[in-house]
PDB file of C-alpha atoms in Angstrom:
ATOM      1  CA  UNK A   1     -65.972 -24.563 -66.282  1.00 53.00           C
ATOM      2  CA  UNK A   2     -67.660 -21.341 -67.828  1.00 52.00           C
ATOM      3  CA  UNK A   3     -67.315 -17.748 -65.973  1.00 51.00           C
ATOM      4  CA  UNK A   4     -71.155 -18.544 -64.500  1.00 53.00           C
ATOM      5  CA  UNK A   5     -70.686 -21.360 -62.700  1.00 50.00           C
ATOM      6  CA  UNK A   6     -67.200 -19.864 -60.779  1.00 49.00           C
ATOM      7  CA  UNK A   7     -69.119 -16.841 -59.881  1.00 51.00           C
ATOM      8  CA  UNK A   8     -71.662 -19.738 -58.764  1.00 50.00           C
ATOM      9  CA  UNK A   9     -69.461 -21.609 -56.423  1.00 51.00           C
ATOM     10  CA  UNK A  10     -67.998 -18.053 -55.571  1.00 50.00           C
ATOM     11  CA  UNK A  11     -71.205 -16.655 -54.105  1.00 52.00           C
ATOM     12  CA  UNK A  12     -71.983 -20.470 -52.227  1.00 52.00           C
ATOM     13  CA  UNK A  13     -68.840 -20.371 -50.319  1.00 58.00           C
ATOM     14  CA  UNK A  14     -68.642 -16.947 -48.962  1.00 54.00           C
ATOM     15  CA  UNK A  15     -72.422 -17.279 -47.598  1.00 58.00           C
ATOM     16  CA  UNK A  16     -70.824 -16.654 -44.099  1.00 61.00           C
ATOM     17  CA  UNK A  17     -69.854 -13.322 -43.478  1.00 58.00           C
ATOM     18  CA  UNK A  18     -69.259 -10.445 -41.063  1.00 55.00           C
ATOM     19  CA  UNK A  19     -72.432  -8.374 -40.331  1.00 56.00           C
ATOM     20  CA  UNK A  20     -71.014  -5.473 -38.605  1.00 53.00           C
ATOM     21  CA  UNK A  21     -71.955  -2.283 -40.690  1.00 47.00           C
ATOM     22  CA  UNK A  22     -71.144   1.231 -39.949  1.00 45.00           C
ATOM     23  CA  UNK A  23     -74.112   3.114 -41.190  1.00 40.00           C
ATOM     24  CA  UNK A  24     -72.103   6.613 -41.509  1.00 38.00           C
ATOM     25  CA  UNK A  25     -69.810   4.654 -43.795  1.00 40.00           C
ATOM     26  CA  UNK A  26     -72.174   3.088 -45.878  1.00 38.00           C
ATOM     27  CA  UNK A  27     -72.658   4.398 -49.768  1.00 36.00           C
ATOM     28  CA  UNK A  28     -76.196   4.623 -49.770  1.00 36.00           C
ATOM     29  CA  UNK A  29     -76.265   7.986 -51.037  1.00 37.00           C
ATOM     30  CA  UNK A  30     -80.007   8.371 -49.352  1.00 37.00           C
ATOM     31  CA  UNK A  31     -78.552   7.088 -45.860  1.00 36.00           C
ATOM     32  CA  UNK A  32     -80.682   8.960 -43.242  1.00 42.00           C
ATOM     33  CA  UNK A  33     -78.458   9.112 -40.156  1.00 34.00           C
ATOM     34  CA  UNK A  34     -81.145  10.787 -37.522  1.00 39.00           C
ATOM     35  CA  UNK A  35     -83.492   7.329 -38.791  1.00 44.00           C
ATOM     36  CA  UNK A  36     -80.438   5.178 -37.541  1.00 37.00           C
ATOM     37  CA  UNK A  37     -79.881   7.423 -34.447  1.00 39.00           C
ATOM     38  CA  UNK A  38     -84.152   7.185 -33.981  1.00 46.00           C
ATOM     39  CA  UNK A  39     -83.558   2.694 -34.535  1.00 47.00           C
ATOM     40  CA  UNK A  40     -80.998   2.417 -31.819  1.00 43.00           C
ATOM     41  CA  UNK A  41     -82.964   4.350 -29.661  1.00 49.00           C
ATOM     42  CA  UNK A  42     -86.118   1.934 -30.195  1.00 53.00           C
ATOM     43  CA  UNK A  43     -83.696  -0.641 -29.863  1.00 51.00           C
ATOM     44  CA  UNK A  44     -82.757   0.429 -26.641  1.00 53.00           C
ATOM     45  CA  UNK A  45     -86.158   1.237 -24.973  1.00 51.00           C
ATOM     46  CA  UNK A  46     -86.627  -2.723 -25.221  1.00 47.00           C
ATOM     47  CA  UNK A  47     -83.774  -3.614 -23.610  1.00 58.00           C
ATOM     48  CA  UNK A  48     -84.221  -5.037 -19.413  1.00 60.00           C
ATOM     49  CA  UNK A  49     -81.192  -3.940 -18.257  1.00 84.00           C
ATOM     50  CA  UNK A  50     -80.827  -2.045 -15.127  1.00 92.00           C
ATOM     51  CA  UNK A  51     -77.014  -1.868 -14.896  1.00 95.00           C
ATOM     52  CA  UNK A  52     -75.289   1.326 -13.638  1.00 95.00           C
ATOM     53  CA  UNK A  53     -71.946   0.862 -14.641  1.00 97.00           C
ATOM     54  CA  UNK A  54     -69.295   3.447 -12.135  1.00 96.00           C
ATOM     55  CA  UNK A  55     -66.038   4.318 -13.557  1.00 97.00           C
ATOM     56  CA  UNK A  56     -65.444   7.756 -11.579  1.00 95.00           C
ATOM     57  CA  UNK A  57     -62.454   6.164  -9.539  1.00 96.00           C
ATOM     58  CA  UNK A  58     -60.442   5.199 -12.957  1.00 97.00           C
ATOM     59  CA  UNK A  59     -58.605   7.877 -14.644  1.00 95.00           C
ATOM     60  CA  UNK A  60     -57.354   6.370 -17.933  1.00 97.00           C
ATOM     61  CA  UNK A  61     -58.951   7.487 -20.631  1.00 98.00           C
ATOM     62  CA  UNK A  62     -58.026   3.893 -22.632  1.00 98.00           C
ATOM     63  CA  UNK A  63     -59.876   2.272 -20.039  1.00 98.00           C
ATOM     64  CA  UNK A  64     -63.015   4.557 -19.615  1.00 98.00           C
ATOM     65  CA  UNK A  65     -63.347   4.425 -23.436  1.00 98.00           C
ATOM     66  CA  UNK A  66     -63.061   0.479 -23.581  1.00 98.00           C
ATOM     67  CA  UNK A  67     -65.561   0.023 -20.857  1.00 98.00           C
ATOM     68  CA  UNK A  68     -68.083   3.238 -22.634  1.00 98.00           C
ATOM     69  CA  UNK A  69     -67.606   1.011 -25.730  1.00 98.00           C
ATOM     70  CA  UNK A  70     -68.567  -2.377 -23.794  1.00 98.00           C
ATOM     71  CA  UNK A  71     -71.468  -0.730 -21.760  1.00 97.00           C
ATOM     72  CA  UNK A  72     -73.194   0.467 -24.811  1.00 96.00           C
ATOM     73  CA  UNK A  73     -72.569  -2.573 -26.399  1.00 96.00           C
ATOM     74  CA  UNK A  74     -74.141  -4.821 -23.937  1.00 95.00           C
ATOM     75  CA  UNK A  75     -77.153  -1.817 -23.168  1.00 94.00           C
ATOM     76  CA  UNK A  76     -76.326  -1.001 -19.725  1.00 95.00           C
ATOM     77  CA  UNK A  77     -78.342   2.051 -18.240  1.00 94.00           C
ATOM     78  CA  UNK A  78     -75.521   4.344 -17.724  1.00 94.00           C
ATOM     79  CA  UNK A  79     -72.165   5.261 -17.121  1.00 96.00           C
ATOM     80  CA  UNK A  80     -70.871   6.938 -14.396  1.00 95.00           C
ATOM     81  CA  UNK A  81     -67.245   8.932 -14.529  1.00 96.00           C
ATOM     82  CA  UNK A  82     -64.967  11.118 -12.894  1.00 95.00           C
ATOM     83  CA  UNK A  83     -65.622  13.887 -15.648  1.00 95.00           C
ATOM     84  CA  UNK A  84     -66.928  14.607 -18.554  1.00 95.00           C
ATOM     85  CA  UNK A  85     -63.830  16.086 -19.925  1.00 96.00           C
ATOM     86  CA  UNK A  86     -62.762  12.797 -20.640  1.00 96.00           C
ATOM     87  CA  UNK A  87     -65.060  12.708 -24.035  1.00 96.00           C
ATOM     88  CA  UNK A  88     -62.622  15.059 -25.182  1.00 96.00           C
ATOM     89  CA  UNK A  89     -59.787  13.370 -24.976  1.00 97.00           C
ATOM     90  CA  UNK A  90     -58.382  11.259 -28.375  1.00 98.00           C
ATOM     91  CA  UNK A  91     -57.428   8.359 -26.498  1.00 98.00           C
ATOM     92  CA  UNK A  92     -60.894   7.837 -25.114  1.00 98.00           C
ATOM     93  CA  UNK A  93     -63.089   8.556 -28.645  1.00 97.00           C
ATOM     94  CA  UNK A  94     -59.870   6.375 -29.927  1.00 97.00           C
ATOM     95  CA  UNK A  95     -61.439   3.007 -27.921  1.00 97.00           C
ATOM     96  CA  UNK A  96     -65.365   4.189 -27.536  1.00 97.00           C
ATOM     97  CA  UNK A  97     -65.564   4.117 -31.369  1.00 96.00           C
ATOM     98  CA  UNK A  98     -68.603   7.090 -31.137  1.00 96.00           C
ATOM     99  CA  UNK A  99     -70.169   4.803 -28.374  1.00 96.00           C
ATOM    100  CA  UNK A 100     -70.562   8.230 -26.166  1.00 96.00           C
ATOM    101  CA  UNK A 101     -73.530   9.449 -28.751  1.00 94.00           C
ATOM    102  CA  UNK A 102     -75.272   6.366 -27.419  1.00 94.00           C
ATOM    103  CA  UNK A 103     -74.858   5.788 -24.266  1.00 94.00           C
ATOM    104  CA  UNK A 104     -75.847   7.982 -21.526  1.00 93.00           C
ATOM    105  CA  UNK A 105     -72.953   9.285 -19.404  1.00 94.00           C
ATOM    106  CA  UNK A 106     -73.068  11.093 -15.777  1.00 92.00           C
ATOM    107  CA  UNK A 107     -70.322  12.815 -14.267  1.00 92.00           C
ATOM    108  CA  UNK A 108     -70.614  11.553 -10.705  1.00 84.00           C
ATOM    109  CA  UNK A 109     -71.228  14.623  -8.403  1.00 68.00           C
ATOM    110  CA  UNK A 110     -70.683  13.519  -4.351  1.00 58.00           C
ATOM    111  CA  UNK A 111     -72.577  10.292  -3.444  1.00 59.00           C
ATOM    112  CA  UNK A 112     -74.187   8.498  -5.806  1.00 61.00           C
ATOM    113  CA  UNK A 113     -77.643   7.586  -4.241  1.00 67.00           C
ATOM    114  CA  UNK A 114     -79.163   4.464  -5.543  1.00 73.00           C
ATOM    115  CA  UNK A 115     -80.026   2.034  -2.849  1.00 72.00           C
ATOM    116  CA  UNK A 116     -83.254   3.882  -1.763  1.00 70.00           C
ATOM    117  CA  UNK A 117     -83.570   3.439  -5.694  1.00 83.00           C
ATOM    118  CA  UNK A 118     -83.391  -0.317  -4.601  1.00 90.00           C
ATOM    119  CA  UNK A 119     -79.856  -0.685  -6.237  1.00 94.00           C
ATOM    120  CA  UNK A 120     -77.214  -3.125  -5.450  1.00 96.00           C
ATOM    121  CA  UNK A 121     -73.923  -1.829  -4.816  1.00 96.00           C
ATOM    122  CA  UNK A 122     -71.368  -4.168  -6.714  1.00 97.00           C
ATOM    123  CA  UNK A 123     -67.478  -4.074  -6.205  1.00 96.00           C
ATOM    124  CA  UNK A 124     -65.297  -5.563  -8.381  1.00 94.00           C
ATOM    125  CA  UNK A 125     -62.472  -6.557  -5.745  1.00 94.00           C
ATOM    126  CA  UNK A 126     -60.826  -9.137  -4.057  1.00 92.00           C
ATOM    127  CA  UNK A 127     -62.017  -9.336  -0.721  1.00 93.00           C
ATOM    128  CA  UNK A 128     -62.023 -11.539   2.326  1.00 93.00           C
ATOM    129  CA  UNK A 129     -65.762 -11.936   1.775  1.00 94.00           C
ATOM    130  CA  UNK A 130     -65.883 -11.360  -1.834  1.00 96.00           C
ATOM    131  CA  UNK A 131     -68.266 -13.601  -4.177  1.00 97.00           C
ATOM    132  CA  UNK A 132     -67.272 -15.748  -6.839  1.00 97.00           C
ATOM    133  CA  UNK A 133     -68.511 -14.331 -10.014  1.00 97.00           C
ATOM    134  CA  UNK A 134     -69.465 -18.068 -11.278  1.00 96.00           C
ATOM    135  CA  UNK A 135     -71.303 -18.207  -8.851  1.00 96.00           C
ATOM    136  CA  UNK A 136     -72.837 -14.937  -8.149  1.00 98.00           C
ATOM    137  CA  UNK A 137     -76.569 -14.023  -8.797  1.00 97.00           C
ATOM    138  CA  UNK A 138     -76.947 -10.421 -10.108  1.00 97.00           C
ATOM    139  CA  UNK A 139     -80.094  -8.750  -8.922  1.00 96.00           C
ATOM    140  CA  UNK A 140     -81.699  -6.630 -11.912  1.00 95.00           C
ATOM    141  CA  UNK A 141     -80.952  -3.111 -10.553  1.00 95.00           C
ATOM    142  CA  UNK A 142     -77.148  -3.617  -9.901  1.00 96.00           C
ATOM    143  CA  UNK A 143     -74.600  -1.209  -9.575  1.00 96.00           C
ATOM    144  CA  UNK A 144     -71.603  -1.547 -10.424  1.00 97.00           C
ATOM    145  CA  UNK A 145     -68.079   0.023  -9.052  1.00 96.00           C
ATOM    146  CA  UNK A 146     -64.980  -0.311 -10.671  1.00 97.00           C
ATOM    147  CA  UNK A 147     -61.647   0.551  -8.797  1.00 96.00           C
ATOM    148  CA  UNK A 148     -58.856   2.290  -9.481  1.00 95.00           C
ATOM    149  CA  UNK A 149     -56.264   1.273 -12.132  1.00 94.00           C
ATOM    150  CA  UNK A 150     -53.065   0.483  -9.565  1.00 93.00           C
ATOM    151  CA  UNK A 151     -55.446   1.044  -5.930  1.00 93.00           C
ATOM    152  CA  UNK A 152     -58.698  -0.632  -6.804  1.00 94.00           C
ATOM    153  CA  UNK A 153     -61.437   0.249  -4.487  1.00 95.00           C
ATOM    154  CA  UNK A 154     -60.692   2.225  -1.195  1.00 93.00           C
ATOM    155  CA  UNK A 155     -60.772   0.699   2.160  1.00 92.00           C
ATOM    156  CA  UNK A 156     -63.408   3.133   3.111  1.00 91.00           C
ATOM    157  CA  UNK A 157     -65.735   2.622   0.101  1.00 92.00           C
ATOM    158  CA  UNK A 158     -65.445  -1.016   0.214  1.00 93.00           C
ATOM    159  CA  UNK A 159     -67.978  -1.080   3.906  1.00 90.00           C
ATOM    160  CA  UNK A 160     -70.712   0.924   2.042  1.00 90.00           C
ATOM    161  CA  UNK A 161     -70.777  -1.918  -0.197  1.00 95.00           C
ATOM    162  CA  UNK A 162     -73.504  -4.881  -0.603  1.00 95.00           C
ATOM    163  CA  UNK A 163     -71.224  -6.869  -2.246  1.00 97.00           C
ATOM    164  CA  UNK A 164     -67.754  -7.465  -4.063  1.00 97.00           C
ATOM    165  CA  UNK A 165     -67.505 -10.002  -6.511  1.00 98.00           C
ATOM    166  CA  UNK A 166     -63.973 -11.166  -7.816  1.00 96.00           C
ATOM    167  CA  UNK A 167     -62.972 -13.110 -11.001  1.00 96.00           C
ATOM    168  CA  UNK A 168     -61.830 -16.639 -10.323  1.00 94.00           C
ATOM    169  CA  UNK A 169     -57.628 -16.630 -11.855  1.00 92.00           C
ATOM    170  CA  UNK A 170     -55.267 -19.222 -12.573  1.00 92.00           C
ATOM    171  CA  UNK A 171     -52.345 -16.781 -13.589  1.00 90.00           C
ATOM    172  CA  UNK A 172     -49.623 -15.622 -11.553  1.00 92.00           C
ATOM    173  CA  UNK A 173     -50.740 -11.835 -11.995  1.00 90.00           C
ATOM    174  CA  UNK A 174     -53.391 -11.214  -8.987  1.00 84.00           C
ATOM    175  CA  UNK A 175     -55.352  -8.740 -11.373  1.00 87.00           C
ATOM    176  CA  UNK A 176     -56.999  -7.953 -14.784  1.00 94.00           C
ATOM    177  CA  UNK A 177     -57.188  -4.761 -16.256  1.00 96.00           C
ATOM    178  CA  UNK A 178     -59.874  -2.723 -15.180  1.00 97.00           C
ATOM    179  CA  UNK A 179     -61.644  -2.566 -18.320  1.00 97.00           C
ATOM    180  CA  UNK A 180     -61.524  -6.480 -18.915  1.00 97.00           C
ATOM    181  CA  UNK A 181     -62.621  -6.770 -15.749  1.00 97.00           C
ATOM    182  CA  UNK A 182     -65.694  -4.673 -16.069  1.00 98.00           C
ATOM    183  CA  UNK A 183     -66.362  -6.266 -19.505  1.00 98.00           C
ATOM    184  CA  UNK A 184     -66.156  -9.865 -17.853  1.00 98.00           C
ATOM    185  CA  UNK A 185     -68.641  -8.489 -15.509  1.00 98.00           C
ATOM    186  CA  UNK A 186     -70.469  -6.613 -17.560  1.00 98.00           C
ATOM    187  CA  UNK A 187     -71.407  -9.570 -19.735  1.00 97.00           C
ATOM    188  CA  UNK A 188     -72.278 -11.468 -16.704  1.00 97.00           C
ATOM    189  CA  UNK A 189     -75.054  -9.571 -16.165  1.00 97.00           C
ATOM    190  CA  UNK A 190     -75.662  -8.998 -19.705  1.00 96.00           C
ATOM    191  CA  UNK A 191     -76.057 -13.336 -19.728  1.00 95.00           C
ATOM    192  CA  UNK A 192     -78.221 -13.627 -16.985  1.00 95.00           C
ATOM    193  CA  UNK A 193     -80.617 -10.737 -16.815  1.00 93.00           C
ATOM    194  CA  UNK A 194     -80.890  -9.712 -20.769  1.00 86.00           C
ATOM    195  CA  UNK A 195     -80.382 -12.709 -22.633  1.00 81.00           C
ATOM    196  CA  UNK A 196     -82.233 -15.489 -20.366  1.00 74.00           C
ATOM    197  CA  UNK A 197     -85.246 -13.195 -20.063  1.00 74.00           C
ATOM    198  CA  UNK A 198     -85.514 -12.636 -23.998  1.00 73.00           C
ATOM    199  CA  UNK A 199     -84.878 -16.676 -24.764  1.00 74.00           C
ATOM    200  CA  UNK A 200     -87.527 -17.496 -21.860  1.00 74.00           C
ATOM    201  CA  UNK A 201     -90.241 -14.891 -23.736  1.00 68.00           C
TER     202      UNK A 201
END
């Protein structure tokens, strides 16, 4: 078998491969990183998604820079925290992998007004009236709040609620981490308002 034909069967086989790129990291000498920041932004104004995604009541910043990573990911509107000192911090850049540049973020100041804004108010808890998230329906301009690491949501946010929605479990363990839980939910409403409305175009 001559050198050609390896580099032949070579080339065939690895057909399939990861298309993640970094564009910072790339060689291209003539890289233009404002015409990549100006392409994610046009990529963004087409997205649907009306998700407001409230962190202010977690104060990890592992977990606020996994779920700023997530949100930007799946294109939700925003994302609400406690402060903005939090960007600062190593362990949050550490899991948002730069995802602050792209993603708006709003340190929450008092009440955050949105159902005049015709908003639903989402809780991720376990409730005596919570909905299964199989089975839930998000509305298109959804909020949603994420509790506390160890407390969840407070008793007296829960009644200013529309809704709480819960993750069905099999496990032992009565609760995810926050940040897989907003990711699970996250996606949720990623599947059914993004995704279904591009496929039915």
């Amino acid at each position: 078998i001559g050198s050609n034909s390896v580099e032949t069967d070579s080339q065939t086989e690895w057909t399939d491969v990861q298309k993640k790129i970094i564009p910072w990291k790339n060689t291209t000498p003539s890289l233009d990183l404002e015409m990549v920041f100006q392409d994610r932004a046009a990529k963004l104004g087409k997205s649907n998604s009306r998700l407001i995604v409230v962190a202010s009541l977690i104060d990890k910043p592992t977990n606020l820079g996994g779920l700023c990573r997530t949100s930007e990911i799946f294109g939700a509107s925003a994302l609400v925290v406690g402060g903005l000192h939090y960007l600062q911090d190593k362990q949050f850049q550490h899991l948002s992998v730069s995802a602050e540049q792209w993603l708006p973020l709003v340190e929450v100041n008092g009440n955050i007004q949105k159902k005049t804004e015709g908003y639903t108010i989402i809780g991720v808890e376990q409730t005596a009236k919570s909905f299964d998230l199989t089975e839930y329906c998000f509305p298109e301009k959804s909020l949603l709040l994420l509790g506390n690491e160890h407390e969840g949501i407070p008793a007296n946010l829960i009644h200013h609620l529309d809704v709480c929605v819960e993750i069905p479990q099999q496990g032992i363990i009565r609760s995810l981490n926050v940040h897989v839980s907003g990711a699970l939910l996250i996606w949720e409403y990623t599947r059914q308002q993004v995704i279904k409305q591009k496929q039915q175009k």
